[in-house]
mmCIF file of N, CA and C in Angstrom:
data_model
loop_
_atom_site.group_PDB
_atom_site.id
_atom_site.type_symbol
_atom_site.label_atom_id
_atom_site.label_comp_id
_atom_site.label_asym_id
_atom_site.label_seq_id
_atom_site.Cartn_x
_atom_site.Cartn_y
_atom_site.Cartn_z
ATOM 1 N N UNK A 10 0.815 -1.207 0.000
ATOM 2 C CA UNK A 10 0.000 0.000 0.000
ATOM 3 C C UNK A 10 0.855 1.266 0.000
ATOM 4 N N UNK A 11 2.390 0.991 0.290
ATOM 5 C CA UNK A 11 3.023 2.531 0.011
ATOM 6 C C UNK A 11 2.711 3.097 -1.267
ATOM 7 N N UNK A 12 3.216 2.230 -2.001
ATOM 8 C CA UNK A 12 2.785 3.573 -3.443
ATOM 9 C C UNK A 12 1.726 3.921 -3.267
ATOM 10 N N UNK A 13 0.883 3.290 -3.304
ATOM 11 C CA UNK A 13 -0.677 4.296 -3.271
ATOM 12 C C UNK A 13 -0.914 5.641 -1.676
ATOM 13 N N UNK A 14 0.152 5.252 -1.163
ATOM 14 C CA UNK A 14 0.057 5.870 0.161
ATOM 15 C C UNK A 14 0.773 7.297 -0.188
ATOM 16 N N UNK A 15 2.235 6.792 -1.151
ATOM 17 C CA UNK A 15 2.918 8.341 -1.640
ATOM 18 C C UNK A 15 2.514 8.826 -2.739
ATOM 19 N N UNK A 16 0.959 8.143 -3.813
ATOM 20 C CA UNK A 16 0.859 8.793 -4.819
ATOM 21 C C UNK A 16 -0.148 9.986 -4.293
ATOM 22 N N UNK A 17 -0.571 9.522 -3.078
ATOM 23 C CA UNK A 17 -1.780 10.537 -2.500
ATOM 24 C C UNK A 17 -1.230 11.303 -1.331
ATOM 25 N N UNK A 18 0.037 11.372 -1.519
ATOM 26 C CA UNK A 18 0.542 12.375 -0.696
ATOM 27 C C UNK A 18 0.513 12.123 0.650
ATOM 28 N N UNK A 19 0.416 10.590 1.161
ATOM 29 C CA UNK A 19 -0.074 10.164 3.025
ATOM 30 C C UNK A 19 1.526 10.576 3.454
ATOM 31 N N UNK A 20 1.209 10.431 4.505
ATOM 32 C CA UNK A 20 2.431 10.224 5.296
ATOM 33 C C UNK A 20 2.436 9.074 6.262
ATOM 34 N N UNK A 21 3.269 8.284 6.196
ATOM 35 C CA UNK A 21 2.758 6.988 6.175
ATOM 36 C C UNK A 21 4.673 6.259 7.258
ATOM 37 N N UNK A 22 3.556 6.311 8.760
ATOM 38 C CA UNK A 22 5.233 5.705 10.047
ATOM 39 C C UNK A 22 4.833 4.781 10.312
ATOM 40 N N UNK A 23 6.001 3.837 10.822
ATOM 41 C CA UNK A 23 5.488 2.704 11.260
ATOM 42 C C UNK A 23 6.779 2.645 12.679
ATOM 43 N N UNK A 24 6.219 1.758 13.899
ATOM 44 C CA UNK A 24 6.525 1.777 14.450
ATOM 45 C C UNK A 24 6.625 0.312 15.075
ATOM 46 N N UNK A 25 7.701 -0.437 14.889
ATOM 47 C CA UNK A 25 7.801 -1.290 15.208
ATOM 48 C C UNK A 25 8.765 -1.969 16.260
ATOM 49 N N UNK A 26 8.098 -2.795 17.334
ATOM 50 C CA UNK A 26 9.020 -2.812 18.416
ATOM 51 C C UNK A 26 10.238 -4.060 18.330
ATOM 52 N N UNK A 27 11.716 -4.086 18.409
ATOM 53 C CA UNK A 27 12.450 -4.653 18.072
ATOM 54 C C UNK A 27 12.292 -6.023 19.103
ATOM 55 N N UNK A 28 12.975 -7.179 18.244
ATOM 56 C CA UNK A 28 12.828 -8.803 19.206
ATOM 57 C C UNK A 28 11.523 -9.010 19.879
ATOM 58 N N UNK A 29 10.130 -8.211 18.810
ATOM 59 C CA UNK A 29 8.879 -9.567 18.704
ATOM 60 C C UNK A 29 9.607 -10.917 18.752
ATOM 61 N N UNK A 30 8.601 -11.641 19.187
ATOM 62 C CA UNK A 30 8.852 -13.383 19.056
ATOM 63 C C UNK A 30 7.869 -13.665 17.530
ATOM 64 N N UNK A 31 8.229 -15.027 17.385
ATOM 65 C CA UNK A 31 7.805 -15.369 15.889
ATOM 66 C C UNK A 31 6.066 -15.410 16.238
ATOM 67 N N UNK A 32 5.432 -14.899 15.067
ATOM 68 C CA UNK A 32 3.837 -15.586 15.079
ATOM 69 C C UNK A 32 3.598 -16.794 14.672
ATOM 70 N N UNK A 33 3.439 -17.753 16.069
ATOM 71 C CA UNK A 33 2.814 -18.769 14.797
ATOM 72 C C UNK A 33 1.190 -19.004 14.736
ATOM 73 N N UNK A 34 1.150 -17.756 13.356
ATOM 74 C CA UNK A 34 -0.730 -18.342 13.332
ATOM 75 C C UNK A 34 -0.585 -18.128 11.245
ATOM 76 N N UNK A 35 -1.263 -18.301 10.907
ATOM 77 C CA UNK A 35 -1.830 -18.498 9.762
ATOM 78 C C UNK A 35 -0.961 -16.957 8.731
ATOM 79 N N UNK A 36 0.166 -17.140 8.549
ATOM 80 C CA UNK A 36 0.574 -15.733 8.304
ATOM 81 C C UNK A 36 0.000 -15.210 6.751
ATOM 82 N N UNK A 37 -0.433 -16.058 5.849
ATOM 83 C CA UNK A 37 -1.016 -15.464 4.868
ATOM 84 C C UNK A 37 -2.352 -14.877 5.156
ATOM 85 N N UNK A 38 -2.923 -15.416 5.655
ATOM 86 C CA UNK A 38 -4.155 -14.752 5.937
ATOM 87 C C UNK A 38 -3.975 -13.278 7.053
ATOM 88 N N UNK A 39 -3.093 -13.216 8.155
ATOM 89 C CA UNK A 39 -2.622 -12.168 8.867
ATOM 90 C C UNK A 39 -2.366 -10.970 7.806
ATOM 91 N N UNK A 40 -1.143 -11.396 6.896
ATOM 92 C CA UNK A 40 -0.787 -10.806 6.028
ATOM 93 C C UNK A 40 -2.195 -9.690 4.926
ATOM 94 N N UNK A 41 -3.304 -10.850 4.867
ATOM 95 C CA UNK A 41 -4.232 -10.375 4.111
ATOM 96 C C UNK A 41 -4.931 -9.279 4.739
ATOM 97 N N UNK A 42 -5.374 -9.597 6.503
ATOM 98 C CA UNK A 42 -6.330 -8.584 7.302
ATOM 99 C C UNK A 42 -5.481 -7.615 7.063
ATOM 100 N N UNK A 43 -3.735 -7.417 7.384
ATOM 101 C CA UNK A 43 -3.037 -6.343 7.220
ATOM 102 C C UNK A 43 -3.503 -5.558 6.142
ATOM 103 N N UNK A 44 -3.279 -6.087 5.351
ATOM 104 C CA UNK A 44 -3.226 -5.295 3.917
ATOM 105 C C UNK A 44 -4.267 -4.765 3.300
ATOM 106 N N UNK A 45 -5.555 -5.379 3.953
ATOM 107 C CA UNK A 45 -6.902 -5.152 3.648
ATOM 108 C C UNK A 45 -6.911 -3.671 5.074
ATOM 109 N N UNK A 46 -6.769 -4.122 6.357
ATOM 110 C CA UNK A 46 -6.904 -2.653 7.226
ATOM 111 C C UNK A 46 -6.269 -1.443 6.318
ATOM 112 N N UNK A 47 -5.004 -1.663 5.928
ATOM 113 C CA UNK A 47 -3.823 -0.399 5.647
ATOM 114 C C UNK A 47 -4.762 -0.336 4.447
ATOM 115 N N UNK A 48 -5.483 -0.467 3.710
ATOM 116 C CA UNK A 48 -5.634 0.062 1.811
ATOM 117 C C UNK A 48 -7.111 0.490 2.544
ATOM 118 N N UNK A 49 -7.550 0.271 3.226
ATOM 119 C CA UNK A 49 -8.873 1.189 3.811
ATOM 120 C C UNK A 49 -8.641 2.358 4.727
ATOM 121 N N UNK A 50 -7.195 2.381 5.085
ATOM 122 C CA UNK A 50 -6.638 3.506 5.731
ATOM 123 C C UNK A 50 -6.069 4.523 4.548
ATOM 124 N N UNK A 51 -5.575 3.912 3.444
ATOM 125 C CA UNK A 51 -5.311 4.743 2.517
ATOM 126 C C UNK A 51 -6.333 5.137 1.393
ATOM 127 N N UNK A 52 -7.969 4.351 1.516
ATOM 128 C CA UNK A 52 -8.731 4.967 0.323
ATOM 129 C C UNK A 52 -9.634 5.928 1.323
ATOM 130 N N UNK A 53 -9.356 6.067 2.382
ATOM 131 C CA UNK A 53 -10.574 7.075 3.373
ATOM 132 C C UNK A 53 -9.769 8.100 4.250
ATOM 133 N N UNK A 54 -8.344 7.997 3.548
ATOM 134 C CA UNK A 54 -7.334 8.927 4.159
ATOM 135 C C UNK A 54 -7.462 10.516 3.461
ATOM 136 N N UNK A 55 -7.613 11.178 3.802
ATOM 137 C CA UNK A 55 -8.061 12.503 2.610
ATOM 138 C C UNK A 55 -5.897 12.758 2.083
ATOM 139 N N UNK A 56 -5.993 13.236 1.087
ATOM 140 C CA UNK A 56 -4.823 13.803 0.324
ATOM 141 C C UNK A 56 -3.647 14.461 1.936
ATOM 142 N N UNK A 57 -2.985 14.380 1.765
ATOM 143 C CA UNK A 57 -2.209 15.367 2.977
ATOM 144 C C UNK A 57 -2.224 14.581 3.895
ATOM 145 N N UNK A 58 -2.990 13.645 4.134
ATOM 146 C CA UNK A 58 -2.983 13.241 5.747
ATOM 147 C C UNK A 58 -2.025 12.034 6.329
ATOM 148 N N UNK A 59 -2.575 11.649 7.590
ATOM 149 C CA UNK A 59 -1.067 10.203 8.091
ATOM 150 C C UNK A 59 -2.055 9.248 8.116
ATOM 151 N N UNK A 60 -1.216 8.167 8.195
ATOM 152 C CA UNK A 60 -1.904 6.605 8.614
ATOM 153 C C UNK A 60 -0.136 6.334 9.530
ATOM 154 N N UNK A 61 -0.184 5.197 10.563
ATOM 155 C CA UNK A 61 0.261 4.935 11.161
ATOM 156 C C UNK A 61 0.084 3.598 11.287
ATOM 157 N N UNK A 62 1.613 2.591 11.870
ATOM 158 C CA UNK A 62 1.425 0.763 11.674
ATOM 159 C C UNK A 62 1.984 1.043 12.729
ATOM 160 N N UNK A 63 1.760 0.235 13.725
ATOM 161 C CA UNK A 63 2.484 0.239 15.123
ATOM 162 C C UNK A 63 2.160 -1.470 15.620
ATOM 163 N N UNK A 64 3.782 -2.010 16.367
ATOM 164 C CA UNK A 64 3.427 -3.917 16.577
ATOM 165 C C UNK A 64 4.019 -3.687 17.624
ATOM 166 N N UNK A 65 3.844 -4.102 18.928
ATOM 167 C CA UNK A 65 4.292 -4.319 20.183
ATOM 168 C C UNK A 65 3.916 -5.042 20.898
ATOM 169 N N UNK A 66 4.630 -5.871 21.236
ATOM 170 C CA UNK A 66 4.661 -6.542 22.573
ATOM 171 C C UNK A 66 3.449 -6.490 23.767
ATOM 172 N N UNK A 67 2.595 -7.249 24.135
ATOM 173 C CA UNK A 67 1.577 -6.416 25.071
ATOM 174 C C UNK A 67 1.194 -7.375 26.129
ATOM 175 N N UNK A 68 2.261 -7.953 27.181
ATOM 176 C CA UNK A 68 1.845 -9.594 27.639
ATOM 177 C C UNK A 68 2.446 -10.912 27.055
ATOM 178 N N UNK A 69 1.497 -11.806 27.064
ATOM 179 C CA UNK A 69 1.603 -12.705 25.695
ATOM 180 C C UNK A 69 0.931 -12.476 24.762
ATOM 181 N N UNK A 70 0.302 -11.055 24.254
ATOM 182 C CA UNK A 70 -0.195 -11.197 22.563
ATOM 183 C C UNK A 70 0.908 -9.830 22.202
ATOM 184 N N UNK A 71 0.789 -10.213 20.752
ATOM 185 C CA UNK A 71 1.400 -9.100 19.982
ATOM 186 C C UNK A 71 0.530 -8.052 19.655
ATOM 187 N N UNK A 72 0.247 -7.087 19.652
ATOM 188 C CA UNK A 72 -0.685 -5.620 19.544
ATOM 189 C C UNK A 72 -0.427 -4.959 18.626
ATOM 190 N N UNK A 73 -1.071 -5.111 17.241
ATOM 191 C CA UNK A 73 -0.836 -4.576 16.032
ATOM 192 C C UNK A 73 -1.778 -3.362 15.403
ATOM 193 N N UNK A 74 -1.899 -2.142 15.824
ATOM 194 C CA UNK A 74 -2.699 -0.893 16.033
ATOM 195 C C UNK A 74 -2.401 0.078 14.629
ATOM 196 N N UNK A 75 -3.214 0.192 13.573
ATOM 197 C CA UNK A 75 -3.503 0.609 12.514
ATOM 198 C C UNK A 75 -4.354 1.754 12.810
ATOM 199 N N UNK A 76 -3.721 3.490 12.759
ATOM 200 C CA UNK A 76 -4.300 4.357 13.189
ATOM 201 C C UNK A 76 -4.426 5.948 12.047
ATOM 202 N N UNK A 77 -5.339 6.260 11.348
ATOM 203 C CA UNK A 77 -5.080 7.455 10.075
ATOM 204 C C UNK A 77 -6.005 8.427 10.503
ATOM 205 N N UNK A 78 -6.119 9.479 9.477
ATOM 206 C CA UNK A 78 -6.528 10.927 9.937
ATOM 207 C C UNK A 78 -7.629 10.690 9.232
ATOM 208 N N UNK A 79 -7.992 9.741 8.822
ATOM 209 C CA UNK A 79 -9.252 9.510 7.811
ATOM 210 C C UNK A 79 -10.679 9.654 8.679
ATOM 211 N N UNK A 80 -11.651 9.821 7.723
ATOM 212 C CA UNK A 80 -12.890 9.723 8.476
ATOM 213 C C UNK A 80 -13.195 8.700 9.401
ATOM 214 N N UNK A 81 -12.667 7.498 9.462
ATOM 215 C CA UNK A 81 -12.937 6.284 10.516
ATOM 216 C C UNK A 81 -12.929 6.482 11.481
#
């Protein structure tokens, strides 16, 4: 989703926390919710604005928080 993120001008951080442990769950499909959240962060993001990827540590789950300036 970057190109479409820098053809519309987003500004687009990610914040990721170093020595996660491995996921083991279904990573293509993970991969898919990802990519499906972030391209709905970038078609309801207005021109100019941010979206944000943030993965951390939270316990025993990993906390993966998808956050934009969009109407949502």
């Amino acid at each position: 989703v970057l190109p479409l993120a820098e053809a519309r001008r987003l500004t687009f951080t990610r914040a990721i926390e170093a020595d996660l442990p491995p996921i083991d769950r279904d990573a293509r499909r993970l991969h898919q919710v990802v990519g499906n959240v972030l391209a709905n962060a970038v078609k309801f993001t207005p021109e100019g604005g941010r979206i944000s990827l943030s993965c951390r540590q939270d316990g025993d789950a990993i906390r993966l928080e998808v956050a934009d300036s969009g109407i949502g």
